[in-house]
Short mmCIF file of N, CA and C in Angstrom, two decimals:
data_model
loop_
_atom_site.label_atom_id
_atom_site.label_comp_id
_atom_site.label_asym_id
_atom_site.label_seq_id
_atom_site.Cartn_x
_atom_site.Cartn_y
_atom_site.Cartn_z
N MET H 1 -16.75 29.72 1.83
CA MET H 1 -15.91 29.21 3.62
C MET H 1 -15.34 29.98 3.39
N ASP H 2 -14.65 29.97 4.60
CA ASP H 2 -13.77 31.38 5.31
C ASP H 2 -12.07 30.93 4.69
N LYS H 3 -11.69 32.19 3.91
CA LYS H 3 -10.56 32.47 3.19
C LYS H 3 -9.23 31.56 4.09
N LYS H 4 -9.60 31.96 5.72
CA LYS H 4 -8.42 31.25 6.01
C LYS H 4 -8.18 30.00 6.59
N ILE H 5 -9.47 29.32 6.58
CA ILE H 5 -9.33 28.17 6.53
C ILE H 5 -8.80 27.20 5.26
N LEU H 6 -9.16 27.51 3.75
CA LEU H 6 -8.41 27.41 2.78
C LEU H 6 -6.95 27.32 2.72
N PHE H 7 -6.58 28.79 3.52
CA PHE H 7 -4.93 29.14 3.38
C PHE H 7 -4.65 28.06 4.55
N GLY H 8 -5.13 28.09 5.48
CA GLY H 8 -4.39 26.71 6.40
C GLY H 8 -4.39 25.34 5.45
N ILE H 9 -5.43 24.90 4.80
CA ILE H 9 -5.25 23.56 4.09
C ILE H 9 -3.91 23.53 3.46
N GLY H 10 -4.44 24.78 2.80
CA GLY H 10 -3.07 25.02 1.47
C GLY H 10 -1.92 25.01 2.24
N ILE H 11 -1.29 25.45 3.09
CA ILE H 11 -0.29 25.50 4.16
C ILE H 11 -0.09 23.93 4.92
N GLY H 12 -0.55 23.39 5.24
CA GLY H 12 -0.65 22.38 5.33
C GLY H 12 -0.30 21.01 4.49
N LEU H 13 -1.39 20.83 3.06
CA LEU H 13 -0.69 19.97 1.94
C LEU H 13 0.65 20.65 1.70
N ILE H 14 0.92 21.68 1.80
CA ILE H 14 2.46 21.71 1.22
C ILE H 14 3.56 21.37 2.25
N ILE H 15 3.56 21.69 3.55
CA ILE H 15 4.09 21.14 4.57
C ILE H 15 4.00 19.03 4.55
N GLY H 16 3.11 19.24 4.44
CA GLY H 16 2.43 17.28 4.27
C GLY H 16 3.92 17.27 3.21
N VAL H 17 3.31 17.48 1.55
CA VAL H 17 4.18 17.11 0.84
C VAL H 17 5.35 17.16 1.00
N GLY H 18 5.81 18.26 1.37
CA GLY H 18 7.39 18.46 1.93
C GLY H 18 7.46 16.83 2.14
N CYS H 19 7.21 16.70 3.53
CA CYS H 19 7.66 16.17 4.09
C CYS H 19 8.00 14.65 3.71
N MET H 20 7.33 14.08 2.92
CA MET H 20 6.97 13.04 2.13
C MET H 20 7.95 13.01 1.17
N PHE H 21 8.71 13.77 0.58
CA PHE H 21 9.88 14.16 -0.07
C PHE H 21 11.04 13.77 0.09
N TRP H 22 11.26 14.57 1.46
CA TRP H 22 12.34 13.99 2.64
C TRP H 22 12.45 12.87 2.96
N TYR H 23 11.20 12.78 3.47
CA TYR H 23 11.36 10.71 4.09
C TYR H 23 11.91 9.77 3.28
N LYS H 24 12.90 9.13 3.74
CA LYS H 24 13.84 8.35 2.65
C LYS H 24 13.28 6.86 3.80
N TYR H 25 12.01 5.83 2.87
CA TYR H 25 11.82 5.04 2.86
C TYR H 25 12.62 4.19 1.95
N THR H 26 13.34 3.01 2.68
CA THR H 26 14.39 1.24 2.08
C THR H 26 13.15 0.74 2.47
N ALA H 27 12.89 -1.00 2.20
CA ALA H 27 12.53 -1.76 2.66
C ALA H 27 13.36 -3.09 1.83
N ASN H 28 14.11 -3.37 2.94
CA ASN H 28 15.00 -4.78 1.85
C ASN H 28 14.55 -5.85 2.71
N LEU H 29 13.64 -6.09 1.98
CA LEU H 29 13.60 -7.18 2.66
C LEU H 29 13.22 -8.62 0.87
N SER H 30 13.70 -9.89 0.65
CA SER H 30 13.87 -10.65 -0.34
C SER H 30 12.11 -11.17 0.00
N ASP H 31 12.59 -11.79 -1.66
CA ASP H 31 11.00 -11.62 -2.02
C ASP H 31 10.80 -13.59 -1.25
N SER H 32 11.17 -14.00 -0.68
CA SER H 32 11.12 -15.35 0.34
C SER H 32 10.40 -14.46 1.56
N GLN H 33 10.51 -13.39 2.28
CA GLN H 33 10.48 -12.56 3.24
C GLN H 33 8.86 -12.29 2.60
N ILE H 34 8.89 -11.64 1.57
CA ILE H 34 7.42 -10.82 1.10
C ILE H 34 6.80 -11.96 1.36
N GLU H 35 6.59 -12.91 1.21
CA GLU H 35 5.93 -14.67 0.67
C GLU H 35 5.77 -14.46 1.57
N GLU H 36 6.31 -14.23 2.66
CA GLU H 36 5.68 -15.43 3.90
C GLU H 36 5.28 -14.45 4.92
N LYS H 37 5.65 -13.29 4.89
CA LYS H 37 4.11 -12.21 4.90
C LYS H 37 2.97 -12.54 4.57
N ALA H 38 2.79 -12.02 2.99
CA ALA H 38 1.86 -12.29 2.95
C ALA H 38 0.93 -13.55 2.91
N ARG H 39 1.17 -14.97 3.30
CA ARG H 39 1.33 -16.41 3.30
C ARG H 39 0.54 -16.61 4.97
N GLY H 40 1.35 -15.60 5.41
CA GLY H 40 0.49 -15.06 7.21
C GLY H 40 -0.98 -14.57 6.91
N LEU H 41 -0.78 -13.28 6.62
CA LEU H 41 -1.97 -12.85 6.23
C LEU H 41 -2.69 -13.53 5.16
N GLY H 42 -2.98 -14.81 4.77
CA GLY H 42 -3.82 -15.23 4.27
C GLY H 42 -3.87 -15.43 2.40
N MET H 43 -2.50 -14.89 2.23
CA MET H 43 -2.30 -15.06 0.56
C MET H 43 -2.55 -17.08 0.43
N ILE H 44 -2.85 -17.16 -0.97
CA ILE H 44 -2.57 -18.50 -1.40
C ILE H 44 -2.22 -18.38 -2.98
N TYR H 45 -1.79 -19.54 -3.53
CA TYR H 45 -1.66 -19.64 -4.97
C TYR H 45 -3.20 -20.04 -6.07
N GLU H 46 -2.85 -19.54 -6.86
CA GLU H 46 -3.61 -19.92 -7.98
C GLU H 46 -4.45 -21.18 -7.73
N ASN H 47 -2.97 -21.96 -8.13
CA ASN H 47 -2.90 -23.69 -7.99
C ASN H 47 -3.57 -24.37 -6.74
N GLU H 48 -3.43 -24.14 -5.35
CA GLU H 48 -3.34 -23.77 -4.33
C GLU H 48 -4.94 -24.35 -4.24
N SER H 49 -5.80 -23.07 -4.92
CA SER H 49 -7.00 -23.32 -4.59
C SER H 49 -7.89 -24.60 -5.17
N LYS H 50 -9.11 -25.34 -4.31
CA LYS H 50 -9.78 -26.79 -4.88
C LYS H 50 -10.84 -26.37 -5.81
N SER H 51 -11.58 -25.18 -5.16
CA SER H 51 -13.29 -24.76 -6.13
C SER H 51 -12.33 -24.76 -7.70
N ILE H 52 -13.54 -25.16 -8.33
CA ILE H 52 -13.64 -25.36 -9.46
C ILE H 52 -14.70 -24.45 -9.91
N ILE H 53 -14.36 -23.57 -11.65
CA ILE H 53 -15.65 -22.25 -12.01
C ILE H 53 -15.69 -23.22 -13.44
N LYS H 54 -16.75 -23.24 -13.53
CA LYS H 54 -17.65 -23.96 -14.57
C LYS H 54 -17.09 -23.14 -15.65
N GLY H 55 -16.26 -23.94 -16.67
CA GLY H 55 -16.05 -23.62 -18.08
C GLY H 55 -14.21 -22.80 -18.09
N GLU H 56 -13.71 -23.05 -17.05
CA GLU H 56 -12.61 -23.27 -17.20
C GLU H 56 -12.04 -24.62 -16.91
N ASP H 57 -10.86 -25.17 -17.65
CA ASP H 57 -10.19 -26.12 -17.45
C ASP H 57 -8.92 -26.51 -16.25
#
């Protein structure tokens, strides 16, 4: 490969990682809000499913 391409990829990675360190993400969600969003995406609890697996009580 051309050295200029590798050099460009390396600089891009360094800039990308630098941006990730400076970005501050704070999620202020309560447990109930997280559960509500997960249920909206199809989450169910183990005791809510009606399937019976052979060998388990």
